[in-house]
Tab-separated table of C-alpha atoms in Angstrom:
chain	number	residue	atom	x	y	z
A	1	GLU	CA	171.159	-182.334	-88.307
A	2	ILE	CA	171.008	-179.489	-90.857
A	3	VAL	CA	173.142	-176.502	-89.761
A	4	LEU	CA	172.051	-173.064	-90.956
A	5	THR	CA	174.589	-170.228	-91.125
A	6	GLN	CA	173.333	-166.651	-91.562
A	7	SER	CA	175.298	-163.762	-92.860
A	8	PRO	CA	176.041	-161.066	-92.075
A	9	GLY	CA	175.744	-161.151	-88.325
A	10	THR	CA	174.782	-157.483	-88.244
A	11	LEU	CA	173.548	-155.252	-91.013
A	12	SER	CA	173.777	-151.477	-90.396
A	13	LEU	CA	171.388	-149.599	-92.715
A	14	SER	CA	169.212	-146.551	-92.879
A	15	PRO	CA	165.429	-146.413	-93.492
A	16	GLY	CA	164.663	-146.667	-97.169
A	17	GLU	CA	167.691	-148.839	-97.947
A	18	ARG	CA	167.590	-152.338	-99.236
A	19	ALA	CA	168.535	-155.217	-96.892
A	20	THR	CA	169.793	-158.574	-98.181
A	21	LEU	CA	170.108	-161.399	-95.649
A	22	SER	CA	171.629	-164.715	-96.440
A	23	CYS	CA	171.038	-168.174	-95.042
A	24	ARG	CA	173.272	-171.063	-96.091
A	25	ALA	CA	172.486	-174.690	-95.224
A	26	SER	CA	174.909	-177.540	-94.561
A	27	GLN	CA	172.870	-179.714	-96.971
A	28	SER	CA	170.271	-179.044	-99.610
A	29	ILE	CA	166.837	-178.236	-98.198
A	30	SER	CA	164.407	-180.173	-100.298
A	31	ARG	CA	160.953	-178.922	-101.172
A	32	ASN	CA	162.105	-175.413	-100.081
A	33	TYR	CA	161.026	-176.092	-96.511
A	34	LEU	CA	162.694	-172.907	-95.299
A	35	ALA	CA	161.088	-170.111	-93.278
A	36	TRP	CA	162.182	-166.661	-92.122
A	37	TYR	CA	161.132	-165.060	-88.811
A	38	GLN	CA	161.427	-161.564	-87.423
A	39	GLN	CA	161.980	-160.962	-83.719
A	40	LYS	CA	161.862	-157.686	-81.903
A	41	PRO	CA	163.029	-157.117	-78.281
A	42	GLY	CA	160.526	-158.557	-75.810
A	43	GLN	CA	158.420	-160.189	-78.488
A	44	ALA	CA	157.981	-163.669	-79.833
A	45	PRO	CA	159.287	-164.479	-83.326
A	46	ARG	CA	156.865	-163.583	-86.178
A	47	LEU	CA	156.585	-165.740	-89.290
A	48	LEU	CA	157.449	-163.717	-92.428
A	49	ILE	CA	158.268	-166.221	-95.204
A	50	TYR	CA	157.675	-169.953	-95.627
A	51	GLY	CA	158.413	-172.307	-98.484
A	52	ALA	CA	161.440	-170.079	-99.091
A	53	SER	CA	159.375	-167.469	-100.920
A	54	SER	CA	155.727	-167.395	-99.769
A	55	ARG	CA	154.766	-164.475	-97.607
A	56	ALA	CA	152.795	-165.227	-94.465
A	57	THR	CA	149.424	-163.550	-93.890
A	58	GLY	CA	149.683	-159.819	-93.371
A	59	VAL	CA	153.381	-159.485	-94.241
A	60	PRO	CA	154.105	-156.475	-96.401
A	61	ASP	CA	155.323	-157.080	-99.966
A	62	ARG	CA	158.598	-155.304	-99.269
A	63	PHE	CA	159.624	-158.624	-97.732
A	64	SER	CA	160.611	-161.295	-100.262
A	65	GLY	CA	162.333	-164.641	-100.129
A	66	SER	CA	164.312	-166.339	-102.846
A	67	GLY	CA	166.753	-169.142	-103.476
A	68	SER	CA	166.742	-172.886	-103.209
A	69	GLY	CA	168.936	-175.826	-102.241
A	70	THR	CA	171.550	-174.526	-99.843
A	71	ASP	CA	171.428	-170.783	-100.436
A	72	ILE	CA	168.345	-168.837	-99.413
A	73	THR	CA	167.912	-165.080	-99.250
A	74	LEU	CA	165.566	-162.699	-97.541
A	75	THR	CA	165.267	-159.219	-99.086
A	76	ILE	CA	163.631	-156.190	-97.551
A	77	SER	CA	163.263	-153.792	-100.514
A	78	ARG	CA	162.966	-150.537	-98.580
A	79	LEU	CA	163.495	-150.633	-94.821
A	80	GLU	CA	160.815	-149.070	-92.665
A	81	PRO	CA	161.571	-148.052	-89.074
A	82	GLU	CA	159.647	-151.047	-87.759
A	83	ASP	CA	161.836	-153.461	-89.752
A	84	PHE	CA	164.875	-153.011	-87.510
A	85	ALA	CA	164.958	-156.350	-85.696
A	86	VAL	CA	166.656	-159.732	-85.634
A	87	TYR	CA	165.872	-162.173	-88.435
A	88	TYR	CA	166.193	-165.964	-88.275
A	89	CYS	CA	165.955	-168.552	-90.961
A	90	GLN	CA	164.646	-172.055	-90.067
A	91	GLN	CA	164.490	-175.379	-91.898
A	92	TYR	CA	161.585	-177.716	-91.289
A	93	VAL	CA	162.258	-180.366	-93.827
A	94	SER	CA	163.983	-182.762	-91.350
A	95	SER	CA	163.974	-183.384	-87.651
A	96	PRO	CA	165.298	-181.681	-85.601
A	97	TRP	CA	164.017	-178.399	-87.061
A	98	THR	CA	166.925	-175.995	-86.838
A	99	PHE	CA	167.472	-172.255	-86.969
A	100	GLY	CA	170.257	-169.941	-88.051
A	101	GLN	CA	172.072	-167.792	-85.524
A	102	GLY	CA	170.287	-164.644	-86.684
A	103	THR	CA	171.046	-161.436	-88.545
A	104	LYS	CA	170.485	-158.158	-86.657
A	105	VAL	CA	169.332	-155.313	-88.810
A	106	GLU	CA	170.277	-152.134	-86.965
A	107	PHE	CA	170.096	-148.410	-87.571
A	108	LYS	CA	173.195	-146.998	-89.222
B	1	GLN	CA	141.538	-163.417	-82.292
B	2	ILE	CA	143.816	-166.418	-82.650
B	3	GLN	CA	146.312	-166.572	-79.827
B	4	LEU	CA	148.372	-168.847	-77.622
B	5	LEU	CA	148.594	-167.736	-74.003
B	6	GLN	CA	151.432	-169.149	-71.948
B	7	SER	CA	151.840	-169.399	-68.178
B	8	GLY	CA	154.019	-167.038	-66.251
B	9	ALA	CA	157.738	-166.925	-65.426
B	10	GLU	CA	159.203	-169.697	-63.356
B	11	LEU	CA	162.265	-169.900	-61.095
B	12	ARG	CA	163.621	-173.380	-60.273
B	13	LYS	CA	166.651	-174.842	-58.622
B	14	PRO	CA	168.967	-177.249	-60.511
B	15	GLY	CA	167.540	-180.748	-60.525
B	16	ALA	CA	163.929	-179.602	-60.245
B	17	SER	CA	161.141	-179.792	-62.775
B	18	VAL	CA	158.994	-177.169	-64.477
B	19	LYS	CA	155.746	-177.398	-66.361
B	20	VAL	CA	154.684	-174.650	-68.782
B	21	SER	CA	151.187	-174.360	-70.228
B	22	CYS	CA	150.030	-172.920	-73.557
B	23	LYS	CA	146.317	-172.266	-74.039
B	24	GLY	CA	144.966	-171.876	-77.519
B	25	SER	CA	141.950	-169.681	-78.355
B	26	GLY	CA	140.236	-168.288	-81.416
B	27	TYR	CA	140.621	-171.431	-83.529
B	28	THR	CA	139.963	-175.221	-83.428
B	29	PHE	CA	142.688	-176.450	-81.199
B	30	THR	CA	142.811	-180.004	-82.442
B	31	ARG	CA	143.298	-179.028	-86.092
B	32	TYR	CA	146.835	-177.815	-85.467
B	33	GLY	CA	149.860	-179.313	-83.803
B	34	ILE	CA	151.939	-177.460	-81.275
B	35	SER	CA	155.699	-177.049	-81.289
B	36	TRP	CA	157.800	-175.951	-78.356
B	37	LEU	CA	161.012	-174.051	-78.733
B	38	ARG	CA	163.397	-172.083	-76.524
B	39	LEU	CA	165.642	-169.095	-76.939
B	40	ALA	CA	168.523	-168.666	-74.525
B	41	PRO	CA	170.537	-165.432	-74.309
B	42	GLY	CA	173.023	-165.154	-77.133
B	43	GLN	CA	171.913	-168.472	-78.694
B	44	ARG	CA	169.961	-169.384	-81.740
B	45	PRO	CA	166.392	-170.651	-81.235
B	46	GLU	CA	166.234	-174.316	-80.367
B	47	TRP	CA	163.369	-176.627	-81.355
B	48	ILE	CA	162.307	-178.884	-78.477
B	49	GLY	CA	159.580	-180.970	-79.947
B	50	TRP	CA	156.137	-181.326	-81.489
B	51	ILE	CA	152.833	-182.723	-80.365
B	52	GLY	CA	149.823	-183.529	-82.499
B	53	THR	CA	146.883	-182.131	-80.562
B	54	TYR	CA	144.418	-184.513	-82.260
B	55	ASN	CA	146.155	-187.758	-81.415
B	56	GLY	CA	148.876	-186.881	-78.924
B	57	GLN	CA	151.616	-188.101	-81.171
B	58	THR	CA	155.027	-186.589	-80.230
B	59	ASN	CA	158.372	-185.956	-81.801
B	60	TYR	CA	161.219	-184.777	-79.646
B	61	ALA	CA	164.584	-183.239	-80.410
B	62	GLN	CA	167.376	-185.507	-79.330
B	63	ASN	CA	169.055	-182.863	-77.131
B	64	LEU	CA	166.269	-182.858	-74.577
B	65	GLN	CA	164.837	-186.326	-75.186
B	66	GLY	CA	164.318	-188.154	-71.886
B	67	ARG	CA	163.965	-184.937	-69.882
B	68	VAL	CA	160.991	-183.368	-71.662
B	69	SER	CA	157.376	-184.425	-71.983
B	70	LEU	CA	154.776	-182.802	-74.179
B	71	THR	CA	151.115	-183.333	-73.489
B	72	THR	CA	147.752	-181.729	-74.324
B	73	ASP	CA	144.339	-181.402	-72.670
B	74	THR	CA	141.849	-181.021	-75.442
B	75	SER	CA	139.005	-180.294	-72.981
B	76	THR	CA	140.734	-177.042	-72.127
B	77	ASN	CA	142.593	-176.435	-75.426
B	78	THR	CA	145.887	-176.451	-73.521
B	79	ALA	CA	149.319	-177.850	-74.343
B	80	TYR	CA	151.899	-178.540	-71.702
B	81	MET	CA	155.673	-178.881	-71.658
B	82	GLU	CA	157.415	-180.419	-68.698
B	83	VAL	CA	161.206	-180.370	-68.370
B	84	ARG	CA	162.779	-182.485	-65.659
B	85	SER	CA	166.290	-182.523	-64.034
B	86	LEU	CA	166.777	-178.853	-64.885
B	87	ARG	CA	170.272	-177.490	-65.406
B	88	SER	CA	171.501	-173.956	-65.421
B	89	ASN	CA	171.828	-174.039	-69.198
B	90	ASP	CA	168.076	-174.734	-69.458
B	91	THR	CA	167.592	-171.066	-68.549
B	92	ALA	CA	165.739	-169.579	-71.513
B	93	ILE	CA	162.487	-168.160	-72.790
B	94	TYR	CA	160.287	-171.074	-73.791
B	95	TYR	CA	157.728	-170.613	-76.577
B	96	CYS	CA	154.847	-172.667	-77.874
B	97	ALA	CA	153.868	-172.189	-81.526
B	98	ARG	CA	151.042	-173.420	-83.690
B	99	GLY	CA	151.874	-175.566	-86.661
B	100	MET	CA	149.925	-174.631	-89.789
B	101	SER	CA	149.792	-177.037	-92.647
B	102	THR	CA	150.666	-175.433	-96.012
B	103	ILE	CA	151.635	-176.792	-99.432
B	104	PHE	CA	155.124	-176.137	-98.192
B	105	GLY	CA	154.919	-178.199	-95.068
B	106	VAL	CA	154.024	-177.347	-91.486
B	107	VAL	CA	155.044	-173.820	-90.442
B	108	LEU	CA	154.878	-172.002	-87.123
B	109	ASP	CA	152.400	-169.232	-87.763
B	110	VAL	CA	151.184	-168.236	-84.294
B	111	TRP	CA	153.419	-168.011	-81.255
B	112	GLY	CA	152.800	-167.707	-77.539
B	113	GLN	CA	154.242	-164.724	-75.714
B	114	GLY	CA	156.991	-166.791	-74.161
B	115	THR	CA	157.696	-168.018	-70.643
B	116	LEU	CA	160.989	-167.241	-68.905
B	117	VAL	CA	162.341	-170.210	-67.079
B	118	THR	CA	165.303	-169.430	-64.834
B	119	VAL	CA	167.330	-172.225	-63.297
B	120	SER	CA	169.483	-171.037	-60.450
B	121	SER	CA	170.539	-172.190	-57.040
């Protein structure tokens, strides 16, 4: 089973700032089968990024994914008020699909 | 509008079973598989399994294998997840999600609203 470790656990930032979220895998994720999700309180997760760097439909271009192998990054270039949420990375290259423990982006 | 609509919250005693439904609308149901996942308080999301809505093929996570069954009814565009022999640590919000095929594999692009399952004596 591939274990995903996200860092930091919490990111305290202000609107307009840049957010950099990290996801490290216990083994290389081939074919970049890595996704990022955003979850707000009381809502289901929302797909942001798949294939490590492809934005899902309707996702603003301030969200970008990069990296490969074992180190993947989600960057939010300029935080908007609606971006404060929990973010999860997920690998779907091998069963069982697994998730990171999440990074909470909170208001500073 | 593409959506997955799940059944309402459930309360069960330990040892009982629960069956959650997930009705797809706004798209051709049999062209996309359905995954089930759960999120317990303070835990990371956990993938439960996958069902191919066209052929009923399933793939289960080992953690719940033997206690969970995934089925579909294509006449009503509905997927079902049943969990048996419930334990207190099965308390979680359960989600269904549509699997979309991309050049980067199958990704979960549309999610149901979630169903809270509480297991308590």
